[in-house]
Coordinates of C-alpha atoms in Angstrom, one line a residue:
X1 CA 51.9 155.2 22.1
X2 CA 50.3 157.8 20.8
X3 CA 51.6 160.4 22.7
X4 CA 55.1 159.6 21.4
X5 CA 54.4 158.9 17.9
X6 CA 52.9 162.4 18.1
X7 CA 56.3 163.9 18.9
X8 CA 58.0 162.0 16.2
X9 CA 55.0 163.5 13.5
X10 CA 56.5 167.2 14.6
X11 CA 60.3 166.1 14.1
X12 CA 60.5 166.1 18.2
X13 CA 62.8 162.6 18.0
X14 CA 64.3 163.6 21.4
X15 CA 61.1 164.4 22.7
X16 CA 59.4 160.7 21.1
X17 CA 62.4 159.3 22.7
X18 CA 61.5 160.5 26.4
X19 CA 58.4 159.5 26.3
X20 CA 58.9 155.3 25.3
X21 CA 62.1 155.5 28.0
X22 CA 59.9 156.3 30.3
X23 CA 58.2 153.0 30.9
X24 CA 61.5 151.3 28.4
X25 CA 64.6 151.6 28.3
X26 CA 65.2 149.4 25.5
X27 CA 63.3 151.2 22.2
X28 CA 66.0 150.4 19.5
X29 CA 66.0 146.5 20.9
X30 CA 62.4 146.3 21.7
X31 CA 61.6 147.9 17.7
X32 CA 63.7 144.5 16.4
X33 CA 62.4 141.9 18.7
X34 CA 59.4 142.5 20.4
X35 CA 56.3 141.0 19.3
X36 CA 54.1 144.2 18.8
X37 CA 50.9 142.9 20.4
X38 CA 50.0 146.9 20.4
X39 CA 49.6 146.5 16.5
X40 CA 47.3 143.4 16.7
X41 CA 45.2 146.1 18.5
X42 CA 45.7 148.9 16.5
X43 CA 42.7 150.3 15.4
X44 CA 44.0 150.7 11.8
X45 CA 44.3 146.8 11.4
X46 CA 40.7 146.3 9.9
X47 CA 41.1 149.5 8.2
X48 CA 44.4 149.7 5.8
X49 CA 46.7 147.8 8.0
X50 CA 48.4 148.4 11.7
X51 CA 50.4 151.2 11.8
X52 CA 53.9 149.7 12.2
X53 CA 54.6 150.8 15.6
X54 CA 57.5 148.5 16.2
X55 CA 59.1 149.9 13.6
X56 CA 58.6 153.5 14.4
X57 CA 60.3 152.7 17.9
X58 CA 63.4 151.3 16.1
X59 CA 63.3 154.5 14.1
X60 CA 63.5 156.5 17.2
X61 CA 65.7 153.9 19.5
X62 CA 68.0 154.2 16.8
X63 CA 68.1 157.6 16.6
X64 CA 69.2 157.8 20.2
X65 CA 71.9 155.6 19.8
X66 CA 73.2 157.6 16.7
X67 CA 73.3 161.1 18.1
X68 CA 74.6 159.7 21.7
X69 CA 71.0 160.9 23.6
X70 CA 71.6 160.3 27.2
X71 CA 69.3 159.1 30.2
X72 CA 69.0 162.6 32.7
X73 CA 71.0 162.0 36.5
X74 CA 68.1 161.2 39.4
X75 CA 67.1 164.9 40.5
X76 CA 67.8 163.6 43.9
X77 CA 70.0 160.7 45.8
X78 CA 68.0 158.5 47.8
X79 CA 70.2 156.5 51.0
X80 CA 68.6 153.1 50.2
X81 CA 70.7 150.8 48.7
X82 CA 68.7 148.1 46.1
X83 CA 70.0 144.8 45.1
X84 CA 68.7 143.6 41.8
X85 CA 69.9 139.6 40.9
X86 CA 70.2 139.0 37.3
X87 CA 71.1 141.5 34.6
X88 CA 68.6 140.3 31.9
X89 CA 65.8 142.5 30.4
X90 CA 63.8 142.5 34.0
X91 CA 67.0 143.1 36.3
X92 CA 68.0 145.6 33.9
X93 CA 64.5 147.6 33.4
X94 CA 64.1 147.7 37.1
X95 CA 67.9 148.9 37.5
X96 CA 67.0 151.4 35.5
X97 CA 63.5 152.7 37.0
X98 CA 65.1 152.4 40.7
X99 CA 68.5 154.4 39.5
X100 CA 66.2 157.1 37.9
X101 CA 64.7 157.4 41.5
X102 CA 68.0 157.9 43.0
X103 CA 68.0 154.8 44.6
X104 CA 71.9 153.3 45.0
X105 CA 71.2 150.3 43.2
X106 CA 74.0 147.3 42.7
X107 CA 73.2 144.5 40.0
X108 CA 74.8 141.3 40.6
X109 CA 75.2 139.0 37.4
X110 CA 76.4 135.7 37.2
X111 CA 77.9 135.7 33.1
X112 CA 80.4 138.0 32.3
X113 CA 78.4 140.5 30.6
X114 CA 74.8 142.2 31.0
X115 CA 72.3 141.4 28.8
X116 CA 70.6 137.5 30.1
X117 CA 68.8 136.1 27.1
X118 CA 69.2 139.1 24.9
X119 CA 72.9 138.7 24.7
X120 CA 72.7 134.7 24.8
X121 CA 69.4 133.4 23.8
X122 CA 68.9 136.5 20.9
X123 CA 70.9 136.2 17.9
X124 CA 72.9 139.0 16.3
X125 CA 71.2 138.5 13.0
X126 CA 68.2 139.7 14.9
X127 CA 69.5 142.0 17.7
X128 CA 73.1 143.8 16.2
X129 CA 75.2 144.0 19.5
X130 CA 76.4 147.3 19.6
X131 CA 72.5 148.1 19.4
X132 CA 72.4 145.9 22.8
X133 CA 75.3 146.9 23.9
X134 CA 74.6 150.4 23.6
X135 CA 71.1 150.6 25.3
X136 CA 73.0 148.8 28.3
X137 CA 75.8 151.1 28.5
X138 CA 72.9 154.4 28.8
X139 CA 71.7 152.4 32.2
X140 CA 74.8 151.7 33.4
X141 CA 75.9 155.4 33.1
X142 CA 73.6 156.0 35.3
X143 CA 75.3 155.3 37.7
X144 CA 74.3 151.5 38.6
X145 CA 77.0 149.5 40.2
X146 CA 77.7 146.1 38.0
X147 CA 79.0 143.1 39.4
X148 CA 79.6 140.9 36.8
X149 CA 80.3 137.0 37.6
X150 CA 79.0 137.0 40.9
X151 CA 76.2 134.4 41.3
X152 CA 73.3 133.6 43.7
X153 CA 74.9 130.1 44.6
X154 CA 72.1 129.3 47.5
X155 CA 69.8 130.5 50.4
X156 CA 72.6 132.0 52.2
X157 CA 73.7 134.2 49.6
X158 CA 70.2 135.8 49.6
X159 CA 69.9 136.2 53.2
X160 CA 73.3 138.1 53.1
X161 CA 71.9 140.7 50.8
X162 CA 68.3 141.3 52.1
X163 CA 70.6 142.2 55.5
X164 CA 72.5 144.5 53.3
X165 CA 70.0 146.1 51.2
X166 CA 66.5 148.0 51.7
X167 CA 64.9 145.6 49.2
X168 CA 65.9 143.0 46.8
X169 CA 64.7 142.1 42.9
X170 CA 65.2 138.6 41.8
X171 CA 65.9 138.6 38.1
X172 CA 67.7 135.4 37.2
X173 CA 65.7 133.7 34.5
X174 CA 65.0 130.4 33.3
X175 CA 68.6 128.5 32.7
X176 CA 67.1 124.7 32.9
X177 CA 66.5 123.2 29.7
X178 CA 63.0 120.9 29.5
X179 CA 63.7 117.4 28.7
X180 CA 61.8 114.7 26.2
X181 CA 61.9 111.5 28.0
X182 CA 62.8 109.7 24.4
X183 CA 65.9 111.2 24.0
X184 CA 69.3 110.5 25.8
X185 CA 71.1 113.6 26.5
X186 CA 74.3 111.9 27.2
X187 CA 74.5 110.5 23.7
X188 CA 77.0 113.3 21.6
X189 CA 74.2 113.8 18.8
X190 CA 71.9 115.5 21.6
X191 CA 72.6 119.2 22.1
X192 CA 70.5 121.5 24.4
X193 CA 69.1 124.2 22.5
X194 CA 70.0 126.9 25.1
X195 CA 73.8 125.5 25.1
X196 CA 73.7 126.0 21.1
X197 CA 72.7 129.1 21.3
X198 CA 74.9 130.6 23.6
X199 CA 77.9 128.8 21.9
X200 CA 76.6 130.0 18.6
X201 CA 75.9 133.4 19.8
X202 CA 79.6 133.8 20.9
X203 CA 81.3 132.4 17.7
X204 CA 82.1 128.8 18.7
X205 CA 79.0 127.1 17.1
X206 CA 79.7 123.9 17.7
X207 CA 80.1 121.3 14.8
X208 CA 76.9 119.1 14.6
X209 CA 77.3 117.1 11.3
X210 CA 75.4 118.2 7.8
X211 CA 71.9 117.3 8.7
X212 CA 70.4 118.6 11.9
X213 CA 66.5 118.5 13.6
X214 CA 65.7 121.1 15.7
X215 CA 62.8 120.2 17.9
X216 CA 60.7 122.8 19.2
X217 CA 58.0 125.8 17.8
X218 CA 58.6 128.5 19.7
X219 CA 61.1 131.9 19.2
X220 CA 64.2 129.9 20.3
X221 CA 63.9 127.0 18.8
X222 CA 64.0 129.2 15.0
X223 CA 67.0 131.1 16.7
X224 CA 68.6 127.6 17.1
X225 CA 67.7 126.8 13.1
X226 CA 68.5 129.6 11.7
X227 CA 71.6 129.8 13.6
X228 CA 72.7 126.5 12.5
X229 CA 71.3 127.3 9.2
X230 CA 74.0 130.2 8.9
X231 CA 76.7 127.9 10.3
X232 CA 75.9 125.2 7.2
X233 CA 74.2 122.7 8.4
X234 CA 71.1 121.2 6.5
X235 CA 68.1 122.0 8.7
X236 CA 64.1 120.7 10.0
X237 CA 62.3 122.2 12.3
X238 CA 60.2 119.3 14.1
X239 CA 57.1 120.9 16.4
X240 CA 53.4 120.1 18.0
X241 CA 52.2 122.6 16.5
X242 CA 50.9 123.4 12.9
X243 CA 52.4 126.6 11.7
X244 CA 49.9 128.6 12.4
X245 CA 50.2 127.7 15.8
X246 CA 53.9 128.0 16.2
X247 CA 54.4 129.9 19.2
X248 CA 57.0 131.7 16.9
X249 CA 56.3 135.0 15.6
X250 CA 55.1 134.5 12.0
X251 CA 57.8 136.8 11.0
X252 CA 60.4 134.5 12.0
X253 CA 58.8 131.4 10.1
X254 CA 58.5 133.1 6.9
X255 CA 62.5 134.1 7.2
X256 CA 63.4 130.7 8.0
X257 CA 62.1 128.8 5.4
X258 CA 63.4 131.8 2.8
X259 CA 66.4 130.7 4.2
X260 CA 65.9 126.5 3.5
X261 CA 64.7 125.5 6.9
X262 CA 62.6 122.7 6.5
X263 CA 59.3 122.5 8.5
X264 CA 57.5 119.4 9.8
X265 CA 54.9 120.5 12.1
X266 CA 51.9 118.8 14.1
X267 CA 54.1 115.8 14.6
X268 CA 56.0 114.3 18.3
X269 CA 59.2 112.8 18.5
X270 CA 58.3 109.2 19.2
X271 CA 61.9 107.3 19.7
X272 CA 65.4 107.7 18.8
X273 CA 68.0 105.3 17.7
X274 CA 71.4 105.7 16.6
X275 CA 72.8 104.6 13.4
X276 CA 75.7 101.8 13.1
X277 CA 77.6 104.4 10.6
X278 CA 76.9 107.4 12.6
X279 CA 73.5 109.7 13.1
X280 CA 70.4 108.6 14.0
X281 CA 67.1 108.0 13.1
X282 CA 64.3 109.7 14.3
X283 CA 60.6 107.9 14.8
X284 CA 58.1 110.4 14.7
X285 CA 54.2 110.5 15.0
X286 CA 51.4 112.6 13.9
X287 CA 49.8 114.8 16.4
X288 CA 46.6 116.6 16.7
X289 CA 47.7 119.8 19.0
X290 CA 44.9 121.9 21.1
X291 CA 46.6 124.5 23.1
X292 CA 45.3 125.2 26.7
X293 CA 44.4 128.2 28.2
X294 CA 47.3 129.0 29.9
X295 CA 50.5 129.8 27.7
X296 CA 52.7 126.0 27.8
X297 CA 49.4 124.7 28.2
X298 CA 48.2 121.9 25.3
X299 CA 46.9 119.0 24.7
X300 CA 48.2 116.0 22.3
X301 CA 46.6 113.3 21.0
X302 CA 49.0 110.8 18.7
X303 CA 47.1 110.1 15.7
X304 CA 47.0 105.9 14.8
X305 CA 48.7 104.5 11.5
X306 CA 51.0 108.3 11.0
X307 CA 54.7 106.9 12.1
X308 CA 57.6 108.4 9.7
X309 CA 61.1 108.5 10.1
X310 CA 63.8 111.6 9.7
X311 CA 66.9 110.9 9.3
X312 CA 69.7 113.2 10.9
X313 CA 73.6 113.8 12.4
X314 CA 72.2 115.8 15.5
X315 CA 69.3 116.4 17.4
X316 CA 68.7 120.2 19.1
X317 CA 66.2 119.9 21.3
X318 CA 64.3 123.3 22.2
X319 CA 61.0 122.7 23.9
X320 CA 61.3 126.0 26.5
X321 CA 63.1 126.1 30.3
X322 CA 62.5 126.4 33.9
X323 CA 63.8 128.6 36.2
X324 CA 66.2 127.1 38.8
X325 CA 64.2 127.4 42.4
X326 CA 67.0 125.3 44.2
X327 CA 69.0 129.1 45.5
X328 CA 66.7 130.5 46.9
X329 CA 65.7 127.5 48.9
X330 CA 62.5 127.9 51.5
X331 CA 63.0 131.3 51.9
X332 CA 60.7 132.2 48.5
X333 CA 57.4 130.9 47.6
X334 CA 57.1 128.9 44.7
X335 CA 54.2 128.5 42.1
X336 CA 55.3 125.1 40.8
X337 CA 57.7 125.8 38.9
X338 CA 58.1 129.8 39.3
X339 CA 58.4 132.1 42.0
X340 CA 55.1 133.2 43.7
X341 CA 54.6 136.9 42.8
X342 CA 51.9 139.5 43.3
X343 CA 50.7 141.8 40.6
X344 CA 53.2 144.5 42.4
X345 CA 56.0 141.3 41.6
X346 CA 56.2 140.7 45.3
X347 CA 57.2 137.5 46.7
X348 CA 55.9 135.9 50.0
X349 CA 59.6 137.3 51.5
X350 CA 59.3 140.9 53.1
X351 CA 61.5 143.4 50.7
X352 CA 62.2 140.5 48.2
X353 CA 60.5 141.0 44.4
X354 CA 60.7 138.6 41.9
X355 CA 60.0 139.4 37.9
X356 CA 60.9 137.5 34.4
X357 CA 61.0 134.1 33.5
X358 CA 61.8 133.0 37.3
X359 CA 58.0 134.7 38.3
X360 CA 56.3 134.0 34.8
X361 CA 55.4 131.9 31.8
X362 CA 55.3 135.5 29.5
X363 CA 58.4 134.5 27.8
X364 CA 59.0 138.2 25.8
X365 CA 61.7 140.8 26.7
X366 CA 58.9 143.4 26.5
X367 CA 56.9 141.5 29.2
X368 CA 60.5 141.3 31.5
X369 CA 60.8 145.0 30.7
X370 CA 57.1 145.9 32.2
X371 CA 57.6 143.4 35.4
X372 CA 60.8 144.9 36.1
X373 CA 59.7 147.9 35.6
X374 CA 56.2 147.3 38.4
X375 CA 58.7 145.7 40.8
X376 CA 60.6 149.4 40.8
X377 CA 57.6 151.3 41.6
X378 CA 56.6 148.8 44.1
X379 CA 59.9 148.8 46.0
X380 CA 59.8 152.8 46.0
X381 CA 55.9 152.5 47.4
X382 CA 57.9 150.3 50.2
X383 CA 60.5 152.4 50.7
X384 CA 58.7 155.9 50.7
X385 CA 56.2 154.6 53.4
X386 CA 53.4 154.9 50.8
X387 CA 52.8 151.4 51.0
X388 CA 49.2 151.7 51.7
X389 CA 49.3 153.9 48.4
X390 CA 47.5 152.0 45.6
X391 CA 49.6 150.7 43.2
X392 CA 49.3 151.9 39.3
X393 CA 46.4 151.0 37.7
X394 CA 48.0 148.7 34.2
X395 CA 44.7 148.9 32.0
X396 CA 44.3 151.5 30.0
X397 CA 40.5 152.0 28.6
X398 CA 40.1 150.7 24.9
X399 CA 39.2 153.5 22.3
X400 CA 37.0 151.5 19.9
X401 CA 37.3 152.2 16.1
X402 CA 33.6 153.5 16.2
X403 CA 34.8 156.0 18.6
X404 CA 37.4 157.3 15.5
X405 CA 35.9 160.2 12.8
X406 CA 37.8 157.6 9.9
X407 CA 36.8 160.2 7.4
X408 CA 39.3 162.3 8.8
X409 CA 42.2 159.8 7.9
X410 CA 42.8 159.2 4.6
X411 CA 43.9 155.7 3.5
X412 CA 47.4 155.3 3.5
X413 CA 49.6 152.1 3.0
X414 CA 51.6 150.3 5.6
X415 CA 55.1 151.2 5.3
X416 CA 56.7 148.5 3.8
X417 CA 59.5 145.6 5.4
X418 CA 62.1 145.5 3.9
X419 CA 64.9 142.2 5.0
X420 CA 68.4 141.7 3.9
X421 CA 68.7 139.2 0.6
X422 CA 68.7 135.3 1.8
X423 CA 72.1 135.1 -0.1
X424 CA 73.7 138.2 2.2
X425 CA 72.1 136.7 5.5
X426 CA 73.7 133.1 5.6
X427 CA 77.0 134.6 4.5
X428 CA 77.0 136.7 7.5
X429 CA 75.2 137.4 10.7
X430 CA 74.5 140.7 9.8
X431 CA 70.5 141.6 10.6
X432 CA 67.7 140.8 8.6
X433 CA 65.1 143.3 9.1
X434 CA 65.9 146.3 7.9
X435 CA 65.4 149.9 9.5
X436 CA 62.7 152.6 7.6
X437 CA 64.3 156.3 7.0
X438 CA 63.2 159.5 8.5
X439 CA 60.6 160.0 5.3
X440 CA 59.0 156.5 5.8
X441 CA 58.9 157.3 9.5
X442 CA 57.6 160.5 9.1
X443 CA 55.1 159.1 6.8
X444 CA 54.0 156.3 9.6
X445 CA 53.5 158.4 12.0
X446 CA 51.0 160.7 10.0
X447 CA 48.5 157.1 9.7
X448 CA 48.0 157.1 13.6
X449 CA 44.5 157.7 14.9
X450 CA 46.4 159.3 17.9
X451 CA 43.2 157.0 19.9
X452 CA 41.9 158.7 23.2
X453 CA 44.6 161.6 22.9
X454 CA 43.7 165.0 21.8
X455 CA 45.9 166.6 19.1
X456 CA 43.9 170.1 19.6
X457 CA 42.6 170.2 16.2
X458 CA 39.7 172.4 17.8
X459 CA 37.0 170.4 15.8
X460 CA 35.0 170.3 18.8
X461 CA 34.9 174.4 18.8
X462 CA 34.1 174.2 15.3
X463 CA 31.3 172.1 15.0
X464 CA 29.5 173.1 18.5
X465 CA 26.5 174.8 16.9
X466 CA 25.4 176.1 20.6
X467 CA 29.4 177.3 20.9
X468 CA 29.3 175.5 24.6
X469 CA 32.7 174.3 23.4
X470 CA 36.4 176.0 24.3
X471 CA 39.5 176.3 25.0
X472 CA 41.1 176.3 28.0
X473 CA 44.3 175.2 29.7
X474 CA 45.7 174.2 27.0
X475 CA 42.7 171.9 26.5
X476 CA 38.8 172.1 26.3
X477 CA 35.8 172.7 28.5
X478 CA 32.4 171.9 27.9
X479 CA 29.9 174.2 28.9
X480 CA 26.9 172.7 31.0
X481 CA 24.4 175.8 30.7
X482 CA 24.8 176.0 26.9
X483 CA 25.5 172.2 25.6
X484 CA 22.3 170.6 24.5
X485 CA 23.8 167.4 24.5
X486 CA 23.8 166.7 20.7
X487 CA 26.8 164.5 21.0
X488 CA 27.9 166.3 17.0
X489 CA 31.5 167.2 19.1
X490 CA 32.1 163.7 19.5
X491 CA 31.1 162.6 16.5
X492 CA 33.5 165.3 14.6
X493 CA 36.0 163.8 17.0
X494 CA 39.4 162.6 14.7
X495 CA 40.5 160.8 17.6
X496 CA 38.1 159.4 20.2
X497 CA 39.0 161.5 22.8
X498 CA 35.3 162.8 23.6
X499 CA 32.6 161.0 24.9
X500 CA 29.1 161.9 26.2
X501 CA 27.9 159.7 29.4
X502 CA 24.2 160.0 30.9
X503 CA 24.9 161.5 34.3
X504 CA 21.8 161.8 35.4
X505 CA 17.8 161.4 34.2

């Protein structure tokens, strides 16, 4: 991160750009969606606020897009031909990372476009589809071959393409909706909230009646109300969770309810009975939610005496999915509900890899984007005979604040967010969170710490009152017979990227 916000501080936007594709693909959709867990640990937080990385990368992803920057041809063709299965974030991010190997890669989708939940889970309000569309279009260029409608119908379909392909990733998401036992999904107030959404998403919302309760408190289940919020509908949000709880990124629940969304958290759906004169009323309970350890994890206890009623037309039930294992039959092995996968996203099948919401409860396009991206380097470890090769190491060491010279950094505010009027946004499905211009990115990028990464500033020359500091290689050396070990080099460090360790006593 700090390399490439770096670049972007010296105007090298091209340059910035390289560096994110290299482990993304995705900047300009990432910078709208993702949710930024690198700015909960920014070092800035308990200082004047996290720098707004998420931001800056929509700065630069967009960029791209606008001046038409292109991904650079494999410097050399590999023979191996790679099937990838599912042409969501995972399938597309390890597409991507293979094709940039030179590996001949085909990737077999079963809807009619790219994009998995991005195009049909993500609205356009939040993701602008020429924005998706264009970050796909860079990997296809590539020179990926796209097979669009084809799907992985059962075991036999998979044993045809591991005989015809060096190695196979297995990208196809979690389609099967999770059910609550109280409701009957066969009665026509009942809508899945996956079947909205893609309905919504291509502009055939369906109609639902004037008051509608979304169940649910995650990222799709606002998606669904907001969605149906924009298509007029009256809307609550019914979850487990308090709000501060809400799986949801706090973003998302601050929009919704500028937008009228109604919120009735830390209370279950008890029963549901339709009304003689149409709708149906909902008996609900108040809950006291723990979550577990494990993401999907929780615990609820009904509290006694708490049972209220909501009124509504429709019901959109939203509670999360499950991948469907039933294709792939014995020839994968299954982690209850997932595929079985290694940290290199291997399965227990030889040459198969598995990534995404079929091998993983991290429901974020930024997590599909890094599994797809492992499986890649895994596959070419298998297919370069470097198998016995360790595989990358995926933690980086943690720069501590006390490591940064603060004094250095001046305080500076957090660019501010700017989102499109409430009025504007339910007349249209244009996006609500707004870019930042070149100066407010410019600006941004002068509040990173640059943590652990030397921006030659040549502090550690200056200071060195034994002069046992300098430059070299384009870096620094340190040198043993005239360093007294005072440590003042590290301490004058702007960026943490000295430290002194005790070798020896």
């Amino acid at each position: 991160i700090a390399e490439w916000i770096g670049r972007a501080r010296e105007r090298d936007f091209r340059g910035a750009w390289e560096i994110l594709t290299r482990h993304n693909p995705f900047p300009a959709i990432a910078g709208r969606i993702c949710h930024h867990p690198c700015e909960t640990a920014c070092n800035r937080t308990s200082v004047d606020g996290a720098l707004a990385i998420c931001r800056l990368e929509r700065f630069v992803g967009d960029r791209a897009l606008a001046e038409g920057w292109a991904f650079a041809p494999p410097a050399a063709e590999r023979s191996e031909r790679v099937a990838v299965v599912g042409g969501g974030p995972a399938g597309l991010s390890a597409a991507y990372q293979l094709r940039r190997m030179g590996y001949a890669v085909t990737l077999v989708e079963s809807r009619a476009a790219l994009g998995g939940l991005m195009r049909h889970g993500i609205p356009s309000y939040r993701l602008a589809r020429d924005v998706l569309d264009g970050e796909i279009a860079r990997i296809v260029a590539l020179g990926v071959d796209v097979r669009c409608g084809e799907a992985l119908a059962g075991p036999g379909d998979l044993a045809r393409l591991r005989e015809q392909y060096a190695a196979v990733f297995v990208a196809t998401g979690a389609q099967r909706q999770k059910r609550l036992p109280v409701l009957d999904y066969s009665a026509p107030w009942v809508l899945d909230g996956a079947d909205y959404l893609a309905r919504a998403n291509a502009g055939a919302a369906p109609p639902l009646g004037r008051r509608v309760v979304v169940i649910g408190g995650g990222s799709a289940a606002l998606d669904v109300a907001r969605s149906a919020r924009r298509a007029g509908h009256d809307v609550t949000v019914l979850c487990l969770e308090a709000v501060a709880q809400m799986p949801a990124q706090s973003d998302e629940v601050a929009e919704a309810r500028e937008e009228g969304i109604a919120f009735v958290d830390g209370a279950m759906l008890a029963s549901a009975a339709p009304r003689p004169g149409g709708g149906v009323d909902l008996t609900c309970v108040r809950v006291r939610f723990v979550p577990g350890a494990v993401r999907g994890q929780f615990t609820v206890t009904q509290l006694p005496g708490t049972a209220f009623t909501l009124a509504a037309d429709a019901v959109v039930p939203s509670i999360g999915q499950d991948p469907d294992l039933a294709p792939f039959g014995d020839a994968l092995g299954a982690d209850g509900a997932l595929l079985a996968v290694d940290r290199a996203q291997a399965t227990g099948a030889q040459r198969v890899f598995a990534g995404g919401d079929v091998a993983s409860m991290a429901r974020f396009v930024t997590e599909a984007i890094g599994m797809g991206k492992r499986a890649a380097q895994a596959i070419d470890r298998l297919l370069s005979a470097r198998a016995e090769d360790p595989p990358p190491r995926w933690d980086e060491p943690v720069v501590p604040l006390a490591a940064i010279a603060t004094y250095y950094h001046p305080a500076q505010a957090r660019a501010a967010e700017r989102r499109r009027d409430v009025g504007e946004r339910l007349d249209s499905d244009a996006e609500v969170q707004l870019g930042i211009d070149v100066e407010e990115a410019l600006a941004e990028t002068t509040r990173c710490y640059s943590c652990g990464t030397c921006i030659h500033c040549d502090n550690c020359v200056i200071y060195c009152p034994d002069l046992a500091v300098k430059p070299a290689n384009g870096g620094y050396v340190v040198l043993g017979d005239y360093c007294k070990g005072c440590g003042i080099c590290v301490v004058e460090c702007p960026t943490g990227s000295m430290k002194m360790v005790e070798e020896q006593r």
